[in-house]
Amino acid sequence: MTMPRNSEALIAELVGGLEPVKPLRFGAGMALALGSATVATLIVIARFGLRPDLAAGVVNPMHLVSTGLYLGLALAATVTVVVMSRPQVGSDHSGWRWAAGMAGLLPLAGVIVGLSRGGQAALAQGMDHGTDCFVIGGAASLLVFAMLVLWLRRGAPTAPDRAGLVAGVAAGAFGTFAFSLHCPDNDIVHIGIWHSTVVLAMAGLGRIMVPRLIRW
Amino acid sequence: MRADEASLARLMALSQHGDKQAYAALLEACQRWLRGYYSRRIAPSHLDDLVQETLIALHTKRASWDPSRPFLPWLAAIARYRWVDHLRRLYRADEHELREELIGTDDEPAVAARISLDRLLGLLPPAQERAIALVKIEGLSIAEASAATGQSEALVKVNIHRGLKKLAHMIEKE
């Protein structure tokens, strides 16, 4: 088969512009995300302090379980984002969904308990504190989000909208995890609603923003 | 040179280090491989464009291949992404080609069936697969596709739209 002239010219041009590149390793992507999550967590603790009980070496079961679920979701979603940045026919991108299903128990339980306590009035209680958690948790997720977006831009996600959604979930879950180390509230209604809202909001942001930022 | 997995992976690894000679050989081999990969899955008049767009994507995204992983499934993912994107752009431009004689190729691409375009298309429900194959690949008009399939014209359009959307989310599926 003969090559059309313009393909030859294109190949010559691409060869002329070849620069060495550093391949995107799985470990490097994970290290970038975990490193930025650690920095964000340390900043939150330095700025707002640890929960009093944690600082005193006491643990609360509700706090432990909910914080663990968000951390699990953050890790699973991060793995999926890094997998998505390195395309390959045969790759599976669904792992994070199981973790999301498990963490989804928190908002579900929050709503059920809130309704059982008397509906909207109970849900509206603690609105100010909830808004603080939402805003600071959201801010704490921005560093991880930025790093994941940078990583995805270097990579080649074949479904940029999904990659953006999962990057948002990862960043939001890390942000909520970080702020959970400060937030002293052990109420499932507060945790289920306000802490999960950070994850949902970041997922929406990622879904909308990331496809615009990925260049193929 | 032959476009087999081992040689392509070796050339790509050298290319990532900046070896221009290896890169020239790689691009030429990939160009031939892509022609086989896309053959009969794109209107012949679009083949050159699509192959070149894919080579550019390979170039731009060459860091996303990890030398510890196989090369062809990576290239196939890039190629499928470009292909679906190409079909979608055709749809938006609402440009329907006249049916052309499709070039028959004797040399079936030596590629595992699991990374092929047929495999990807086969993941769609049959009605969507058929609508896309007739209109987007063979270049029939909506009316002709409607007559050929017995689907109403509106249904052909809906099936194309839904099918392409689905394809865009299944690029890496086997």
Coordinates of C-alpha atoms in Angstrom, one line a residue:
Chain A
M1 CA 0.0 0.0 0.0
T2 CA 1.5 3.4 -0.9
M3 CA 1.3 6.2 1.5
P4 CA -0.4 9.4 0.3
R5 CA 2.0 12.3 0.0
N6 CA 0.4 14.4 2.7
S7 CA 0.8 11.6 5.2
E8 CA 4.5 11.5 4.5
A9 CA 4.7 15.2 5.1
L10 CA 2.7 14.9 8.3
I11 CA 5.0 12.1 9.6
A12 CA 8.1 14.1 8.7
E13 CA 6.6 17.1 10.6
L14 CA 5.8 15.0 13.7
V15 CA 9.2 13.3 13.7
G16 CA 10.8 16.8 13.4
G17 CA 8.9 17.9 16.5
L18 CA 9.7 14.9 18.6
E19 CA 10.8 15.7 22.1
P20 CA 11.5 13.1 24.8
V21 CA 8.5 12.6 27.2
K22 CA 8.1 11.1 30.6
P23 CA 5.5 8.3 30.5
L24 CA 2.6 8.7 32.8
R25 CA 3.2 6.0 35.4
F26 CA 0.4 4.8 37.6
G27 CA 2.4 5.3 40.7
A28 CA 3.3 8.8 39.8
G29 CA -0.3 9.8 39.4
M30 CA -1.3 8.2 42.7
A31 CA 1.6 9.9 44.4
L32 CA 0.6 13.3 43.0
A33 CA -3.0 12.9 44.2
L34 CA -2.0 11.5 47.6
G35 CA 0.7 14.1 48.1
S36 CA -1.7 17.0 47.4
A37 CA -4.4 15.4 49.6
T38 CA -1.9 15.2 52.4
V39 CA -0.9 18.9 52.0
A40 CA -4.5 20.0 51.9
T41 CA -5.2 17.9 55.1
L42 CA -2.2 19.4 56.9
I43 CA -3.3 22.9 55.9
V44 CA -6.9 22.3 57.2
I45 CA -5.5 21.0 60.5
A46 CA -3.0 23.8 60.9
R47 CA -5.6 26.4 60.2
F48 CA -8.6 25.0 62.1
G49 CA -7.1 22.4 64.4
L50 CA -8.0 18.8 65.1
R51 CA -11.3 17.7 66.6
P52 CA -11.0 18.0 70.4
D53 CA -11.6 14.2 70.9
L54 CA -9.1 13.2 68.3
A55 CA -6.5 15.6 69.8
A56 CA -7.1 13.9 73.1
G57 CA -6.7 10.5 71.6
V58 CA -10.3 9.5 71.9
V59 CA -12.3 8.2 68.8
N60 CA -16.0 8.3 68.1
P61 CA -17.4 5.3 66.2
M62 CA -19.7 7.4 63.9
H63 CA -16.8 9.7 63.1
L64 CA -14.5 6.8 62.4
V65 CA -16.9 5.0 60.0
S66 CA -18.0 8.1 58.1
T67 CA -14.5 9.5 57.7
G68 CA -13.3 6.1 56.6
L69 CA -16.0 5.8 54.0
Y70 CA -15.1 9.2 52.5
L71 CA -11.4 8.2 52.5
G72 CA -12.2 4.9 50.8
L73 CA -14.2 6.7 48.1
A74 CA -11.4 9.2 47.6
L75 CA -8.9 6.5 47.1
A76 CA -11.1 4.4 44.7
A77 CA -12.0 7.4 42.6
T78 CA -8.3 8.5 42.4
V79 CA -7.3 5.1 41.2
T80 CA -10.0 5.3 38.5
V81 CA -8.9 8.8 37.4
V82 CA -5.3 7.7 37.0
V83 CA -6.5 4.6 35.1
M84 CA -8.6 6.8 32.8
S85 CA -5.6 9.0 32.0
R86 CA -3.8 6.1 30.4
P87 CA -6.2 4.7 27.8
Q88 CA -6.3 1.1 26.8
V89 CA -8.9 -1.1 25.3
G90 CA -9.9 -3.5 28.0
S91 CA -9.4 -1.0 30.9
D92 CA -12.2 -1.0 33.5
H93 CA -13.3 2.3 34.9
S94 CA -16.1 1.1 37.2
G95 CA -14.2 0.4 40.4
W96 CA -15.1 3.7 42.1
R97 CA -18.8 3.0 41.8
W98 CA -18.7 0.4 44.5
A99 CA -17.0 2.8 46.9
A100 CA -19.5 5.5 45.9
G101 CA -22.4 3.1 46.6
M102 CA -21.0 2.4 50.1
A103 CA -20.4 6.0 50.9
G104 CA -23.9 6.8 49.5
L105 CA -25.2 5.1 52.6
L106 CA -24.2 8.3 54.6
P107 CA -26.5 10.8 52.9
L108 CA -29.2 8.2 52.7
A109 CA -29.0 7.5 56.4
G110 CA -28.8 11.3 57.1
V111 CA -32.0 11.9 55.2
I112 CA -33.8 9.0 56.8
V113 CA -32.8 10.0 60.3
G114 CA -33.5 13.7 59.6
L115 CA -37.0 12.8 58.4
S116 CA -37.7 10.5 61.4
R117 CA -36.8 13.4 63.7
G118 CA -39.5 15.6 62.2
G119 CA -38.6 16.4 58.6
Q120 CA -37.5 19.7 57.3
A121 CA -37.2 21.4 60.7
A122 CA -34.6 18.8 61.7
L123 CA -32.8 19.0 58.4
A124 CA -32.7 22.8 58.5
Q125 CA -31.1 22.7 62.0
G126 CA -27.4 23.5 62.0
M127 CA -27.5 25.2 58.7
D128 CA -24.7 27.7 59.5
H129 CA -22.4 25.0 60.8
G130 CA -23.3 22.9 57.7
T131 CA -22.5 25.7 55.3
D132 CA -19.1 26.2 57.0
C133 CA -18.3 22.5 56.5
F134 CA -19.5 22.7 52.9
V135 CA -17.4 25.8 52.1
I136 CA -14.2 24.8 53.9
G137 CA -14.5 21.1 52.7
G138 CA -15.0 22.4 49.2
A139 CA -12.0 24.7 49.5
A140 CA -9.9 21.8 50.9
S141 CA -10.6 19.7 47.8
L142 CA -9.4 22.3 45.3
L143 CA -5.7 21.4 45.5
V144 CA -6.4 17.7 44.7
F145 CA -8.8 18.7 42.0
A146 CA -6.3 21.0 40.3
M147 CA -3.6 18.2 40.4
L148 CA -6.0 15.6 39.0
V149 CA -7.0 18.0 36.2
L150 CA -3.4 18.7 35.4
W151 CA -2.7 14.9 35.3
L152 CA -5.7 14.3 33.1
R153 CA -4.6 17.0 30.7
R154 CA -1.2 15.3 30.3
G155 CA -3.0 12.0 29.8
A156 CA -5.6 10.9 27.2
P157 CA -8.9 10.3 28.8
T158 CA -11.3 8.9 26.2
A159 CA -14.4 10.0 28.1
P160 CA -13.4 13.4 29.4
D161 CA -16.9 14.0 31.0
R162 CA -16.7 10.9 33.1
A163 CA -13.1 11.5 33.9
G164 CA -14.1 15.0 35.2
L165 CA -16.9 13.6 37.2
V166 CA -14.7 11.0 38.9
A167 CA -11.9 13.5 39.5
G168 CA -14.5 15.8 41.2
V169 CA -15.6 12.9 43.4
A170 CA -12.0 12.1 44.3
A171 CA -11.2 15.7 45.2
G172 CA -14.5 16.3 47.0
A173 CA -14.1 13.1 49.1
F174 CA -10.5 14.1 50.0
G175 CA -11.7 17.6 51.0
T176 CA -14.5 16.2 53.1
F177 CA -12.0 13.7 54.7
A178 CA -9.6 16.6 55.5
F179 CA -12.3 18.8 57.1
S180 CA -13.8 15.8 59.0
L181 CA -10.6 15.7 61.0
H182 CA -11.6 19.2 62.3
C183 CA -15.5 19.1 62.3
P184 CA -16.5 17.9 65.8
D185 CA -20.1 17.0 64.7
N186 CA -20.9 13.3 65.0
D187 CA -24.6 13.7 63.9
I188 CA -25.4 11.5 60.9
V189 CA -27.8 14.1 59.6
H190 CA -25.0 16.7 59.5
I191 CA -22.4 14.3 58.1
G192 CA -24.7 12.6 55.7
I193 CA -26.0 15.9 54.2
W194 CA -23.4 18.5 54.5
H195 CA -20.2 16.4 54.1
S196 CA -21.7 14.5 51.1
T197 CA -22.7 17.7 49.5
V198 CA -19.1 18.6 49.0
V199 CA -18.5 15.4 47.1
L200 CA -21.6 16.0 44.9
A201 CA -20.8 19.6 44.2
M202 CA -17.2 18.8 43.2
A203 CA -18.4 16.0 41.0
G204 CA -20.7 18.4 39.2
L205 CA -17.9 20.9 38.9
G206 CA -15.6 18.3 37.4
R207 CA -18.2 17.0 35.0
I208 CA -18.8 20.5 33.7
M209 CA -15.2 21.9 33.7
V210 CA -12.9 19.1 32.9
P211 CA -14.1 18.3 29.3
R212 CA -13.3 22.0 28.4
L213 CA -9.8 21.6 29.9
I214 CA -8.9 18.4 28.1
R215 CA -7.1 18.9 24.8
W216 CA -6.8 16.0 22.4
Chain B
M1 CA 8.5 -3.4 8.9
R2 CA 5.8 -5.6 10.4
A3 CA 3.3 -3.9 12.7
D4 CA 3.5 -6.5 15.5
E5 CA 3.0 -5.8 19.1
A6 CA 6.6 -6.4 20.2
S7 CA 8.2 -4.2 17.5
L8 CA 5.7 -1.4 17.9
A9 CA 6.2 -1.4 21.7
R10 CA 10.0 -1.3 21.3
L11 CA 9.8 1.6 18.8
M12 CA 7.4 3.5 21.0
A13 CA 9.6 3.1 24.0
L14 CA 12.5 4.5 22.0
S15 CA 10.4 7.3 20.7
Q16 CA 9.5 8.4 24.2
H17 CA 13.2 8.8 24.8
G18 CA 13.4 11.1 21.7
D19 CA 14.7 8.6 19.1
K20 CA 13.6 10.2 15.8
Q21 CA 14.6 7.3 13.6
A22 CA 12.5 4.9 15.7
Y23 CA 9.7 7.4 15.7
A24 CA 9.6 7.7 11.9
A25 CA 9.5 3.9 11.6
L26 CA 6.8 3.8 14.3
L27 CA 4.6 6.4 12.7
E28 CA 4.8 4.7 9.3
A29 CA 3.9 1.3 10.8
C30 CA 1.1 2.8 12.7
Q31 CA -0.2 4.6 9.7
R32 CA -0.4 1.3 7.9
W33 CA -2.0 -0.4 10.9
L34 CA -4.6 2.3 11.2
R35 CA -5.5 2.1 7.5
G36 CA -6.3 -1.6 8.1
Y37 CA -8.1 -0.8 11.4
Y38 CA -10.4 1.8 9.9
S39 CA -10.9 0.1 6.6
R40 CA -14.6 -0.5 5.9
R41 CA -15.5 1.4 9.0
I42 CA -15.2 4.9 7.5
A43 CA -16.1 6.3 4.1
P44 CA -13.0 5.9 1.9
S45 CA -12.9 9.6 1.2
H46 CA -12.5 10.3 5.0
L47 CA -9.8 7.6 5.6
D48 CA -6.8 9.8 5.0
D49 CA -8.1 12.5 7.3
L50 CA -8.9 10.1 10.0
V51 CA -5.6 8.3 9.9
Q52 CA -3.8 11.6 10.0
E53 CA -5.9 12.9 12.9
T54 CA -5.1 9.7 14.8
L55 CA -1.3 10.1 14.1
I56 CA -1.5 13.6 15.5
A57 CA -3.3 12.3 18.6
L58 CA -0.7 9.6 19.0
H59 CA 2.0 12.3 18.9
T60 CA 0.2 14.7 21.3
K61 CA -0.7 11.9 23.8
R62 CA 2.4 9.8 23.5
A63 CA 3.2 10.2 27.2
S64 CA 0.0 8.4 28.1
W65 CA 1.5 5.1 27.0
D66 CA 3.2 3.2 29.7
P67 CA 6.1 1.1 28.4
S68 CA 5.2 -1.6 30.9
R69 CA 1.8 -2.1 29.1
P70 CA 1.0 -3.5 25.6
F71 CA 1.1 -0.9 22.8
L72 CA -1.8 -2.0 20.4
P73 CA -4.6 -1.8 23.0
W74 CA -3.4 1.8 23.7
L75 CA -3.3 2.7 20.0
A76 CA -6.7 1.1 19.5
A77 CA -8.2 3.3 22.4
I78 CA -6.8 6.4 20.7
A79 CA -8.0 5.3 17.3
R80 CA -11.5 4.4 18.6
Y81 CA -11.7 7.8 20.3
R82 CA -10.8 9.6 17.1
W83 CA -13.2 7.4 15.1
V84 CA -16.2 8.1 17.3
D85 CA -15.3 11.8 17.4
H86 CA -15.1 11.8 13.6
L87 CA -18.5 10.2 13.3
R88 CA -20.0 12.7 15.7
R89 CA -18.6 15.6 13.8
L90 CA -20.0 14.3 10.6
Y91 CA -23.3 14.1 12.3
R92 CA -23.2 17.7 13.5
A93 CA -22.1 19.0 10.1
D94 CA -25.1 16.9 8.8
E95 CA -23.0 16.0 5.8
H96 CA -24.1 12.8 4.1
E97 CA -21.9 11.4 1.5
L98 CA -23.0 9.5 -1.5
R99 CA -22.3 5.8 -1.2
E100 CA -19.0 5.0 -2.7
E101 CA -17.5 1.7 -3.8
L102 CA -15.8 0.5 -0.7
I103 CA -12.3 -0.6 -1.2
G104 CA -11.9 -4.3 -0.4
T105 CA -8.7 -5.2 1.3
D106 CA -7.3 -8.8 1.2
D107 CA -4.9 -8.3 4.1
E108 CA -7.2 -8.5 7.1
P109 CA -5.4 -6.4 9.8
A110 CA -3.5 -8.7 12.1
V111 CA -5.1 -7.4 15.2
A112 CA -6.9 -9.2 18.0
A113 CA -10.7 -9.0 17.5
R114 CA -11.1 -7.6 21.0
I115 CA -9.7 -4.2 20.1
S116 CA -11.4 -3.9 16.8
L117 CA -14.0 -1.3 15.7
D118 CA -16.5 -4.1 14.9
R119 CA -16.2 -5.2 18.5
L120 CA -17.0 -1.7 19.7
L121 CA -20.0 -1.3 17.3
G122 CA -21.2 -4.8 18.3
L123 CA -21.7 -3.5 21.9
L124 CA -24.6 -1.3 20.7
P125 CA -28.2 -2.5 20.4
P126 CA -28.6 -3.9 16.8
A127 CA -31.0 -1.0 15.7
Q128 CA -28.4 1.7 16.7
E129 CA -25.5 -0.2 15.3
R130 CA -27.3 -0.6 11.9
A131 CA -28.4 3.1 11.8
I132 CA -24.8 4.2 12.4
A133 CA -23.3 1.7 10.0
L134 CA -25.7 2.8 7.2
V135 CA -25.6 6.5 7.6
K136 CA -22.3 7.4 9.2
I137 CA -20.1 4.7 7.7
E138 CA -21.7 3.8 4.3
G139 CA -23.0 7.3 3.7
L140 CA -26.7 6.6 3.1
S141 CA -29.1 9.4 3.6
I142 CA -31.5 9.2 6.5
A143 CA -34.4 8.4 4.1
E144 CA -32.4 5.6 2.5
A145 CA -31.5 4.2 5.8
S146 CA -35.1 4.4 6.9
A147 CA -36.2 2.4 3.8
A148 CA -33.4 -0.1 4.3
T149 CA -34.1 -0.8 8.0
G150 CA -37.9 -0.2 8.2
Q151 CA -37.2 2.3 11.0
S152 CA -38.9 5.7 10.6
E153 CA -36.7 8.6 9.7
A154 CA -37.0 10.0 13.2
L155 CA -36.1 6.7 14.7
V156 CA -33.0 6.5 12.5
K157 CA -31.9 9.9 13.8
V158 CA -32.6 9.0 17.4
N159 CA -30.7 5.7 17.0
I160 CA -27.7 7.5 15.5
H161 CA -27.7 10.1 18.2
R162 CA -28.1 7.6 21.1
G163 CA -25.7 5.2 19.6
L164 CA -22.9 7.7 19.1
K165 CA -23.4 9.0 22.6
K166 CA -23.1 5.5 23.9
L167 CA -20.0 4.7 21.8
A168 CA -18.3 7.8 23.2
H169 CA -18.6 6.2 26.7
M170 CA -17.5 2.7 25.6
I171 CA -14.2 3.5 23.9
E172 CA -12.1 1.3 26.1
K173 CA -14.6 -1.6 26.4
E174 CA -13.7 -4.9 25.0

